[in-house]
């Protein structure tokens, strides 16, 4: 089972905190990989918040291709970060791990942010297309103030390998997922968290409705709904589809992936008429679980929810200004040891826990209410 | 030329027993000559006969064998292609001493002779193909286990429901967010098509007329019971031929799909009942084709058009009721089908889903694509070659039509390519439960892309013990001589059938199908939504079929 460790905070912190939390959950993962997505970056990226950051891995050939492509498209390199690698046994180092901040082309800078987001997505997809056949280039995210690192191996060792223990890399939100996908082939693009245009999710459990959901998303005609090397990638895209494309408030994400099925339940909702229509029109996106989903949205809101089949819930705990959203309670103990454990939240099948940006407020919304 | 001396021609044009599809095995020693078998035979394939035979006997205080020529009474099989034994075994059913039974003759040549009078062989029933169908070769191979817990089919909460009706794409829903809450924007002026939530297996179109009164009534009672007592929203289609007038005016109408076909039989009565309807029907089905006899219209033979049927259909008694192969108003799919869908929708104030039914065909995708562009089309029903019928030419039944599996699959994948797989539900039929595996066949079709699966023959066999099989057993539906009383209008025959038992069996069939569907979906980890198009759950033991259906090959 995947283990998930997310932290949202008012202060910058090191992703090592997430990795150490994952380490406490080690009984539950097989140490086959680590994915990290950082949002609201500190350290050397603190002054670069308006520049999109391209995160990825490449060979020498891939990096040359990247440079030439970005130059041709009018992106100007502003800042180049690479982890200072420590050799670790068992992790085969690839040639270049990078996070590069670019100035966008003039035409984009003058347009709306939405248009700019579309250009960034298009650029990432084209780079993926160029680099995937010979695996010379992997790109995970291209978005302002977001950085992604992924590698196969034990999470703690991968953290050491990237030199994250030295504390250079910091952020206010960090998502970490331990364990590569074992239902499908181990592959960098199959590693959570998954990111698209400011929306990010990571998931544990198995998505039994994966194929119809994938077919539905792929047939939306929306760029970026592709890949699906893991059954978990659909959760990020459903979030993007619900909130960005359909313009629904975030909490309706819960109503899309785990809709209320009984009329007696629907009757309790003041928006039942809308829900009835949604349940029909968005029927293919019902996940059927068992899954626990942790995600963030472009404004920095983080959330956790799960479906009815997820028998052991995830947990949210912390203090004002710092909350941990984990698949296991020992992870929360690691990340925020000094807290009132009686206030920890274990979201059940109807619950959606959201934490406002900068970890100011925790809200538990029950799907039967409202 | 003169015939050769000594050879008589008297028997030369007679058939021999070897030509007949079923041979009567009659046991002289068991038969008590009660005459029930010869009286009950629906085709008069057996007759009482009188023969002079040499009989060996022993009698006396010290028995001593002797022989005598005596007149004996026998049961004889008729050597007439028009009266060949059809293997129904009603004779066995009525025999008190198990003295008679038909036996299949696999080497028969009966089709060579079933064209007397210059007309082709007509019959009812199904395609005669006893091989294992594709539906029965499909296996469910994606079993949740350690990566994902399998569900407990008995105790987990399941929802085995589907949708019938045109479903709006999410982008077109008239919703707006007010204070973080979505409301339906009634001022948007958006038409929201009617959608019914139903059990994913329905009873397909079999008309009042094709079926006997107790059969149709029994099914209808079973459907009402399933909905009102068992909470299973099973629906049933009327077939062409209208519906009993009282049912049209009752609150039970909502469980029925009314069919309109090219003969428009029964629609006088339906139109007259319209102002008095207290409920809308579940849907309207426009029949353009039928899997058992593609390109043929409906056919109710004269012998079945008795008083009740002539009343409901508004026609004289004892005339063949042949619906044309096509709707007379139909010029093109763009024009007439769309108009017909709209007319029917308008008749019920756009509150009832209206969908066409076609036979399985290579051209199904063309129809589908047209419907996909018609916002009033509520579904597409495709009836594969293994579908049944009350009356058709044997050649149509056996040789015409398209198997349902690949036809459905290519239609579903076409919808996927257009992103409309959730907008236009596909109803699949034709051979579902052919070998008794109703739930498994239905689940397989659902996972290939069907939203709803429709059955006909299966329910006739399960609920009323229809004799028919793929060896042309019985299949007398067209003659009005159904020995079970299922497809006849002869009161002497249909009195054999108890509508209450049909209703009870209908309820049992759907309840058990519901349980079995859960037993299939549970190990696959699915319980909340129907696994429509979950093709990764299916495999087949044939590479070419796997490739054609876009599923995995397993052996």
Short mmCIF file of C-alpha atoms in Angstrom, two decimals, chain B residues 2-401:
data_model
loop_
_atom_site.label_atom_id
_atom_site.label_comp_id
_atom_site.label_asym_id
_atom_site.label_seq_id
_atom_site.Cartn_x
_atom_site.Cartn_y
_atom_site.Cartn_z
CA UNK B 2 -40.99 -47.65 -67.89
CA UNK B 3 -39.99 -48.41 -64.33
CA UNK B 4 -37.94 -51.49 -63.82
CA UNK B 5 -40.01 -54.52 -63.41
CA UNK B 6 -40.79 -55.49 -59.83
CA UNK B 7 -39.99 -52.10 -58.29
CA UNK B 8 -42.98 -50.23 -56.94
CA UNK B 9 -42.84 -46.46 -56.63
CA UNK B 10 -45.36 -46.23 -53.81
CA UNK B 11 -42.86 -45.28 -51.10
CA UNK B 12 -40.25 -43.58 -53.20
CA UNK B 13 -41.23 -40.03 -52.37
CA UNK B 14 -41.79 -40.70 -48.72
CA UNK B 15 -39.23 -39.58 -46.20
CA UNK B 16 -37.44 -42.14 -44.15
CA UNK B 17 -37.10 -41.73 -40.41
CA UNK B 18 -33.45 -40.82 -40.92
CA UNK B 19 -34.46 -37.55 -42.52
CA UNK B 20 -36.38 -36.35 -39.49
CA UNK B 21 -34.83 -34.17 -36.79
CA UNK B 22 -36.32 -36.06 -33.87
CA UNK B 23 -37.11 -39.74 -33.68
CA UNK B 24 -39.84 -41.01 -31.44
CA UNK B 25 -38.72 -43.69 -29.06
CA UNK B 26 -41.89 -45.51 -28.15
CA UNK B 27 -41.92 -48.55 -25.87
CA UNK B 28 -44.59 -51.05 -26.65
CA UNK B 29 -44.12 -52.83 -23.32
CA UNK B 30 -44.72 -49.70 -21.25
CA UNK B 31 -47.46 -48.04 -23.25
CA UNK B 32 -50.95 -48.55 -21.92
CA UNK B 33 -52.56 -47.02 -25.00
CA UNK B 34 -54.15 -44.15 -23.14
CA UNK B 35 -53.77 -41.86 -26.17
CA UNK B 36 -52.57 -38.81 -24.27
CA UNK B 37 -49.40 -38.44 -26.31
CA UNK B 38 -51.12 -38.48 -29.66
CA UNK B 39 -53.77 -36.10 -28.40
CA UNK B 40 -51.30 -33.57 -27.02
CA UNK B 41 -48.73 -33.52 -29.81
CA UNK B 42 -48.77 -29.96 -31.17
CA UNK B 43 -47.70 -30.97 -34.66
CA UNK B 44 -49.49 -34.32 -34.91
CA UNK B 45 -46.19 -36.03 -35.48
CA UNK B 46 -47.42 -39.20 -33.87
CA UNK B 47 -50.55 -41.15 -34.58
CA UNK B 48 -52.23 -44.20 -33.16
CA UNK B 49 -51.90 -47.06 -35.58
CA UNK B 50 -53.17 -50.55 -35.97
CA UNK B 51 -50.96 -53.38 -37.14
CA UNK B 52 -51.10 -57.07 -37.52
CA UNK B 53 -48.10 -58.56 -35.80
CA UNK B 54 -46.80 -61.98 -34.95
CA UNK B 55 -46.78 -62.09 -31.19
CA UNK B 56 -44.89 -64.66 -29.11
CA UNK B 57 -46.48 -65.64 -25.84
CA UNK B 58 -46.33 -68.30 -23.14
CA UNK B 59 -49.31 -69.39 -21.13
CA UNK B 60 -50.84 -72.31 -19.35
CA UNK B 61 -49.88 -74.13 -16.13
CA UNK B 62 -46.68 -75.28 -17.81
CA UNK B 63 -45.92 -72.29 -20.02
CA UNK B 64 -44.93 -73.21 -23.45
CA UNK B 65 -43.97 -70.58 -25.99
CA UNK B 66 -46.27 -70.15 -28.86
CA UNK B 67 -46.93 -67.50 -31.48
CA UNK B 68 -49.98 -65.92 -32.93
CA UNK B 69 -50.77 -63.19 -35.42
CA UNK B 70 -52.73 -60.47 -33.63
CA UNK B 71 -54.05 -56.98 -34.27
CA UNK B 72 -52.04 -54.59 -32.06
CA UNK B 73 -52.34 -50.88 -31.36
CA UNK B 74 -49.17 -48.82 -31.70
CA UNK B 75 -47.99 -45.24 -31.67
CA UNK B 76 -46.38 -44.39 -34.97
CA UNK B 77 -44.25 -41.46 -36.10
CA UNK B 78 -45.55 -39.65 -39.16
CA UNK B 79 -43.16 -39.49 -42.12
CA UNK B 80 -44.26 -36.09 -43.33
CA UNK B 81 -41.99 -33.07 -43.48
CA UNK B 82 -44.90 -30.81 -42.61
CA UNK B 83 -45.56 -32.77 -39.42
CA UNK B 84 -42.10 -33.72 -38.31
CA UNK B 85 -41.55 -34.27 -34.62
CA UNK B 86 -40.08 -31.07 -33.18
CA UNK B 87 -38.72 -32.72 -30.06
CA UNK B 88 -40.81 -30.71 -27.66
CA UNK B 89 -41.41 -33.82 -25.54
CA UNK B 90 -44.89 -32.85 -24.49
CA UNK B 91 -45.69 -36.50 -25.14
CA UNK B 92 -43.16 -37.52 -22.48
CA UNK B 93 -44.64 -34.95 -20.14
CA UNK B 94 -48.13 -36.44 -20.32
CA UNK B 95 -47.21 -40.11 -20.55
CA UNK B 96 -48.07 -41.90 -17.31
CA UNK B 97 -45.60 -44.73 -17.93
CA UNK B 98 -42.54 -43.03 -19.46
CA UNK B 99 -43.24 -44.96 -22.61
CA UNK B 100 -42.38 -42.28 -25.14
CA UNK B 101 -39.74 -39.66 -25.77
CA UNK B 102 -38.23 -37.92 -28.78
CA UNK B 103 -34.56 -38.31 -29.52
CA UNK B 104 -32.45 -35.81 -31.46
CA UNK B 105 -31.25 -37.09 -34.81
CA UNK B 106 -28.14 -35.00 -35.47
CA UNK B 107 -27.87 -36.33 -39.03
CA UNK B 108 -31.31 -35.21 -40.07
CA UNK B 109 -31.93 -33.48 -43.40
CA UNK B 110 -35.20 -31.80 -42.58
CA UNK B 111 -34.22 -28.38 -43.95
CA UNK B 112 -34.13 -29.89 -47.41
CA UNK B 113 -37.84 -30.54 -47.16
CA UNK B 114 -39.25 -27.62 -45.20
CA UNK B 115 -40.23 -25.70 -48.27
CA UNK B 116 -43.35 -27.43 -49.45
CA UNK B 117 -45.75 -25.17 -51.23
CA UNK B 118 -42.88 -23.04 -52.42
CA UNK B 119 -42.63 -21.02 -49.24
CA UNK B 120 -39.65 -20.96 -46.97
CA UNK B 121 -39.63 -22.59 -43.58
CA UNK B 122 -41.11 -20.31 -40.95
CA UNK B 123 -40.79 -20.85 -37.25
CA UNK B 124 -40.34 -19.09 -33.95
CA UNK B 125 -37.67 -19.32 -31.33
CA UNK B 126 -34.00 -18.66 -31.71
CA UNK B 127 -30.99 -19.22 -33.92
CA UNK B 128 -30.08 -22.87 -33.97
CA UNK B 129 -26.48 -22.74 -32.90
CA UNK B 130 -25.56 -24.96 -29.99
CA UNK B 131 -21.91 -23.83 -29.91
CA UNK B 132 -20.64 -21.85 -26.92
CA UNK B 133 -21.29 -18.18 -27.59
CA UNK B 134 -18.73 -15.44 -27.18
CA UNK B 135 -20.66 -14.18 -24.17
CA UNK B 136 -20.18 -17.53 -22.50
CA UNK B 137 -16.48 -17.58 -23.31
CA UNK B 138 -15.83 -14.28 -21.56
CA UNK B 139 -14.32 -14.63 -18.11
CA UNK B 140 -13.95 -12.17 -15.27
CA UNK B 141 -10.27 -12.25 -14.54
CA UNK B 142 -9.48 -9.12 -12.57
CA UNK B 143 -9.97 -10.29 -9.03
CA UNK B 144 -9.30 -7.90 -6.19
CA UNK B 145 -7.24 -9.54 -3.57
CA UNK B 146 -4.22 -8.13 -1.79
CA UNK B 147 -3.81 -4.84 -3.58
CA UNK B 148 -7.44 -4.12 -3.00
CA UNK B 149 -9.79 -6.04 -0.75
CA UNK B 150 -12.52 -8.04 -2.44
CA UNK B 151 -15.97 -7.10 -1.22
CA UNK B 152 -18.40 -9.27 0.63
CA UNK B 153 -21.23 -9.82 -1.84
CA UNK B 154 -23.59 -10.80 0.93
CA UNK B 155 -23.01 -7.96 3.37
CA UNK B 156 -21.43 -5.05 1.55
CA UNK B 157 -23.75 -2.34 0.34
CA UNK B 158 -24.20 -2.63 -3.42
CA UNK B 159 -25.98 -0.50 -5.92
CA UNK B 160 -26.76 -2.40 -9.11
CA UNK B 161 -28.50 0.31 -11.09
CA UNK B 162 -28.21 1.84 -14.51
CA UNK B 163 -29.52 4.88 -16.34
CA UNK B 164 -31.86 4.92 -19.30
CA UNK B 165 -32.16 8.27 -21.02
CA UNK B 166 -30.04 10.95 -22.63
CA UNK B 167 -27.54 12.26 -20.13
CA UNK B 168 -26.22 15.78 -20.47
CA UNK B 169 -22.46 16.22 -20.59
CA UNK B 170 -21.29 17.94 -17.39
CA UNK B 171 -20.34 21.07 -19.31
CA UNK B 172 -23.96 21.54 -20.35
CA UNK B 173 -25.56 21.11 -16.94
CA UNK B 174 -27.49 24.27 -16.06
CA UNK B 175 -25.72 24.71 -12.74
CA UNK B 176 -24.40 27.82 -11.10
CA UNK B 177 -22.51 28.33 -7.88
CA UNK B 178 -24.17 30.58 -5.31
CA UNK B 179 -22.32 31.05 -2.02
CA UNK B 180 -20.20 28.00 -2.71
CA UNK B 181 -23.24 25.85 -3.43
CA UNK B 182 -24.44 24.61 -6.78
CA UNK B 183 -28.02 25.23 -7.76
CA UNK B 184 -29.96 24.36 -10.89
CA UNK B 185 -30.32 27.50 -12.91
CA UNK B 186 -33.91 27.32 -14.09
CA UNK B 187 -33.48 30.55 -16.03
CA UNK B 188 -30.81 29.02 -18.22
CA UNK B 189 -33.60 27.55 -20.35
CA UNK B 190 -31.71 24.32 -20.81
CA UNK B 191 -33.72 21.24 -21.65
CA UNK B 192 -32.89 18.48 -19.20
CA UNK B 193 -33.74 15.16 -20.84
CA UNK B 194 -35.66 12.60 -18.78
CA UNK B 195 -33.51 9.83 -17.31
CA UNK B 196 -34.74 6.69 -15.56
CA UNK B 197 -32.77 4.77 -12.97
CA UNK B 198 -33.41 1.11 -13.65
CA UNK B 199 -32.07 -2.36 -12.91
CA UNK B 200 -29.51 -3.12 -15.64
CA UNK B 201 -31.37 -6.19 -16.90
CA UNK B 202 -34.75 -5.59 -18.50
CA UNK B 203 -37.33 -7.75 -20.24
CA UNK B 204 -37.16 -7.00 -23.94
CA UNK B 205 -40.01 -6.48 -26.33
CA UNK B 206 -42.45 -9.38 -26.58
CA UNK B 207 -45.91 -8.37 -27.63
CA UNK B 208 -49.35 -9.07 -26.35
CA UNK B 209 -50.24 -11.32 -29.22
CA UNK B 210 -46.92 -13.02 -29.58
CA UNK B 211 -47.30 -14.01 -25.94
CA UNK B 212 -50.40 -15.55 -24.48
CA UNK B 213 -52.51 -13.56 -22.00
CA UNK B 214 -51.26 -15.44 -18.91
CA UNK B 215 -47.64 -15.16 -20.04
CA UNK B 216 -47.76 -11.43 -20.64
CA UNK B 217 -49.83 -10.86 -17.56
CA UNK B 218 -47.52 -13.01 -15.45
CA UNK B 219 -44.47 -11.05 -16.59
CA UNK B 220 -46.26 -7.76 -15.96
CA UNK B 221 -47.30 -8.83 -12.46
CA UNK B 222 -43.75 -9.97 -11.73
CA UNK B 223 -42.40 -6.61 -12.88
CA UNK B 224 -44.83 -4.70 -10.68
CA UNK B 225 -43.95 -6.88 -7.69
CA UNK B 226 -40.22 -6.43 -8.27
CA UNK B 227 -40.62 -2.66 -8.30
CA UNK B 228 -43.14 -2.21 -5.54
CA UNK B 229 -42.23 -4.95 -3.09
CA UNK B 230 -38.65 -5.95 -3.79
CA UNK B 231 -37.40 -2.46 -4.63
CA UNK B 232 -35.76 -3.68 -7.85
CA UNK B 233 -36.59 -1.20 -10.62
CA UNK B 234 -36.89 -3.73 -13.43
CA UNK B 235 -38.65 -2.53 -16.57
CA UNK B 236 -40.30 -4.44 -19.38
CA UNK B 237 -40.92 -3.51 -22.99
CA UNK B 238 -44.31 -4.06 -24.55
CA UNK B 239 -43.36 -5.26 -27.98
CA UNK B 240 -45.38 -4.13 -30.96
CA UNK B 241 -49.04 -4.67 -30.37
CA UNK B 242 -50.10 -2.25 -27.71
CA UNK B 243 -50.85 -2.93 -24.11
CA UNK B 244 -53.94 -3.92 -22.16
CA UNK B 245 -56.08 -0.75 -21.94
CA UNK B 246 -56.42 -0.93 -18.17
CA UNK B 247 -52.67 -1.14 -17.73
CA UNK B 248 -52.23 1.95 -19.90
CA UNK B 249 -54.44 3.87 -17.50
CA UNK B 250 -52.88 2.43 -14.34
CA UNK B 251 -50.08 3.68 -12.12
CA UNK B 252 -48.04 0.61 -13.14
CA UNK B 253 -47.44 2.05 -16.59
CA UNK B 254 -44.22 3.61 -15.28
CA UNK B 255 -42.60 0.15 -15.24
CA UNK B 256 -43.23 -0.42 -18.93
CA UNK B 257 -41.53 0.66 -22.11
CA UNK B 258 -44.04 1.02 -24.93
CA UNK B 259 -42.83 -0.05 -28.32
CA UNK B 260 -43.87 1.49 -31.59
CA UNK B 261 -42.95 -0.47 -34.68
CA UNK B 262 -43.62 -0.22 -38.37
CA UNK B 263 -47.14 -1.69 -38.20
CA UNK B 264 -48.16 0.75 -35.44
CA UNK B 265 -50.31 -2.05 -34.03
CA UNK B 266 -51.98 -1.08 -30.77
CA UNK B 267 -51.32 2.62 -31.09
CA UNK B 268 -54.96 3.54 -31.66
CA UNK B 269 -55.64 2.33 -28.16
CA UNK B 270 -52.48 3.93 -26.75
CA UNK B 271 -53.31 7.30 -28.26
CA UNK B 272 -56.86 7.06 -26.94
CA UNK B 273 -55.50 6.27 -23.48
CA UNK B 274 -53.00 9.15 -23.50
CA UNK B 275 -55.25 11.76 -21.86
CA UNK B 276 -56.14 9.26 -19.15
CA UNK B 277 -52.66 8.16 -18.25
CA UNK B 278 -51.83 8.79 -14.62
CA UNK B 279 -48.16 7.90 -15.04
CA UNK B 280 -45.67 8.23 -17.86
CA UNK B 281 -44.25 5.05 -19.31
CA UNK B 282 -40.63 4.20 -18.50
CA UNK B 283 -39.67 4.91 -22.11
CA UNK B 284 -40.74 4.61 -25.71
CA UNK B 285 -38.90 2.17 -27.94
CA UNK B 286 -39.03 2.71 -31.68
CA UNK B 287 -38.36 -0.60 -33.33
CA UNK B 288 -36.40 -0.44 -36.54
CA UNK B 289 -34.98 -3.92 -36.39
CA UNK B 290 -34.84 -7.15 -34.50
CA UNK B 291 -31.79 -9.35 -34.04
CA UNK B 292 -33.57 -12.60 -34.84
CA UNK B 293 -34.79 -11.43 -38.23
CA UNK B 294 -32.89 -8.36 -39.37
CA UNK B 295 -34.55 -6.52 -42.19
CA UNK B 296 -37.86 -8.23 -41.55
CA UNK B 297 -40.88 -6.62 -40.01
CA UNK B 298 -42.88 -8.08 -37.17
CA UNK B 299 -45.11 -11.01 -37.94
CA UNK B 300 -48.12 -12.28 -36.05
CA UNK B 301 -49.63 -15.14 -37.92
CA UNK B 302 -53.36 -15.35 -38.53
CA UNK B 303 -53.88 -18.30 -36.22
CA UNK B 304 -52.84 -16.11 -33.27
CA UNK B 305 -55.07 -13.15 -34.09
CA UNK B 306 -58.02 -13.97 -31.91
CA UNK B 307 -60.63 -11.68 -30.41
CA UNK B 308 -58.54 -10.16 -27.64
CA UNK B 309 -55.62 -9.45 -29.96
CA UNK B 310 -57.80 -8.04 -32.72
CA UNK B 311 -59.37 -5.75 -30.12
CA UNK B 312 -56.10 -4.42 -28.73
CA UNK B 313 -54.53 -4.05 -32.15
CA UNK B 314 -57.62 -2.71 -33.89
CA UNK B 315 -57.56 -5.27 -36.72
CA UNK B 316 -59.87 -8.05 -37.98
CA UNK B 317 -59.50 -11.54 -36.56
CA UNK B 318 -57.57 -14.32 -38.28
CA UNK B 319 -55.45 -12.27 -40.68
CA UNK B 320 -51.66 -12.31 -40.84
CA UNK B 321 -50.34 -9.16 -39.18
CA UNK B 322 -47.13 -8.42 -40.96
CA UNK B 323 -45.40 -5.17 -40.08
CA UNK B 324 -43.38 -3.76 -42.94
CA UNK B 325 -39.62 -4.15 -42.71
CA UNK B 326 -39.29 -0.42 -42.40
CA UNK B 327 -41.33 2.49 -41.14
CA UNK B 328 -43.31 3.89 -44.04
CA UNK B 329 -42.55 7.42 -42.92
CA UNK B 330 -38.85 6.80 -42.96
CA UNK B 331 -36.95 8.55 -45.67
CA UNK B 332 -33.59 9.06 -44.03
CA UNK B 333 -32.20 8.70 -40.58
CA UNK B 334 -31.46 12.39 -40.37
CA UNK B 335 -34.98 13.37 -41.20
CA UNK B 336 -37.47 10.74 -40.24
CA UNK B 337 -35.84 9.06 -37.25
CA UNK B 338 -35.15 12.40 -35.65
CA UNK B 339 -38.74 13.44 -36.37
CA UNK B 340 -40.13 10.23 -34.95
CA UNK B 341 -38.07 10.58 -31.78
CA UNK B 342 -39.28 14.14 -31.43
CA UNK B 343 -42.91 13.27 -32.12
CA UNK B 344 -42.88 10.57 -29.51
CA UNK B 345 -41.12 12.87 -27.05
CA UNK B 346 -43.67 15.55 -27.71
CA UNK B 347 -46.60 13.19 -27.12
CA UNK B 348 -45.49 12.87 -23.52
CA UNK B 349 -44.29 16.43 -23.08
CA UNK B 350 -40.60 15.49 -23.36
CA UNK B 351 -40.89 13.67 -20.04
CA UNK B 352 -40.24 10.19 -21.45
CA UNK B 353 -36.98 8.85 -22.92
CA UNK B 354 -37.39 7.78 -26.55
CA UNK B 355 -34.88 5.49 -28.17
CA UNK B 356 -34.60 3.31 -31.28
CA UNK B 357 -33.95 -0.40 -31.38
CA UNK B 358 -32.03 -1.88 -34.26
CA UNK B 359 -30.77 -5.31 -35.12
CA UNK B 360 -27.08 -6.02 -34.81
CA UNK B 361 -25.44 -4.91 -38.02
CA UNK B 362 -22.21 -3.64 -39.47
CA UNK B 363 -23.99 -0.34 -39.96
CA UNK B 364 -24.82 0.08 -36.29
CA UNK B 365 -22.10 2.69 -35.85
CA UNK B 366 -23.62 4.87 -38.53
CA UNK B 367 -26.93 4.80 -36.67
CA UNK B 368 -25.14 5.40 -33.40
CA UNK B 369 -23.28 8.42 -34.68
CA UNK B 370 -26.45 9.94 -35.95
CA UNK B 371 -28.14 9.43 -32.61
CA UNK B 372 -25.12 10.79 -30.77
CA UNK B 373 -25.73 14.06 -32.59
CA UNK B 374 -29.46 14.05 -31.84
CA UNK B 375 -29.97 15.55 -28.37
CA UNK B 376 -33.39 13.91 -28.03
CA UNK B 377 -32.23 10.35 -28.66
CA UNK B 378 -32.30 8.64 -25.27
CA UNK B 379 -30.38 5.43 -26.00
CA UNK B 380 -29.64 2.88 -28.68
CA UNK B 381 -30.81 -0.69 -28.31
CA UNK B 382 -28.89 -3.25 -30.36
CA UNK B 383 -30.31 -6.72 -30.72
CA UNK B 384 -27.77 -9.33 -31.78
CA UNK B 385 -28.24 -12.35 -33.98
CA UNK B 386 -28.98 -14.66 -31.06
CA UNK B 387 -32.16 -12.79 -30.25
CA UNK B 388 -35.43 -14.64 -30.44
CA UNK B 389 -38.72 -14.07 -32.20
CA UNK B 390 -42.29 -15.27 -32.34
CA UNK B 391 -42.25 -15.82 -36.08
CA UNK B 392 -39.67 -15.57 -38.81
CA UNK B 393 -38.23 -17.42 -41.74
CA UNK B 394 -35.70 -19.98 -40.64
CA UNK B 395 -33.12 -18.48 -42.97
CA UNK B 396 -33.43 -15.12 -41.20
CA UNK B 397 -33.13 -16.73 -37.80
CA UNK B 398 -30.19 -18.92 -38.62
CA UNK B 399 -28.18 -16.89 -41.06
CA UNK B 400 -28.96 -13.19 -40.79
CA UNK B 401 -27.64 -10.78 -38.24
#
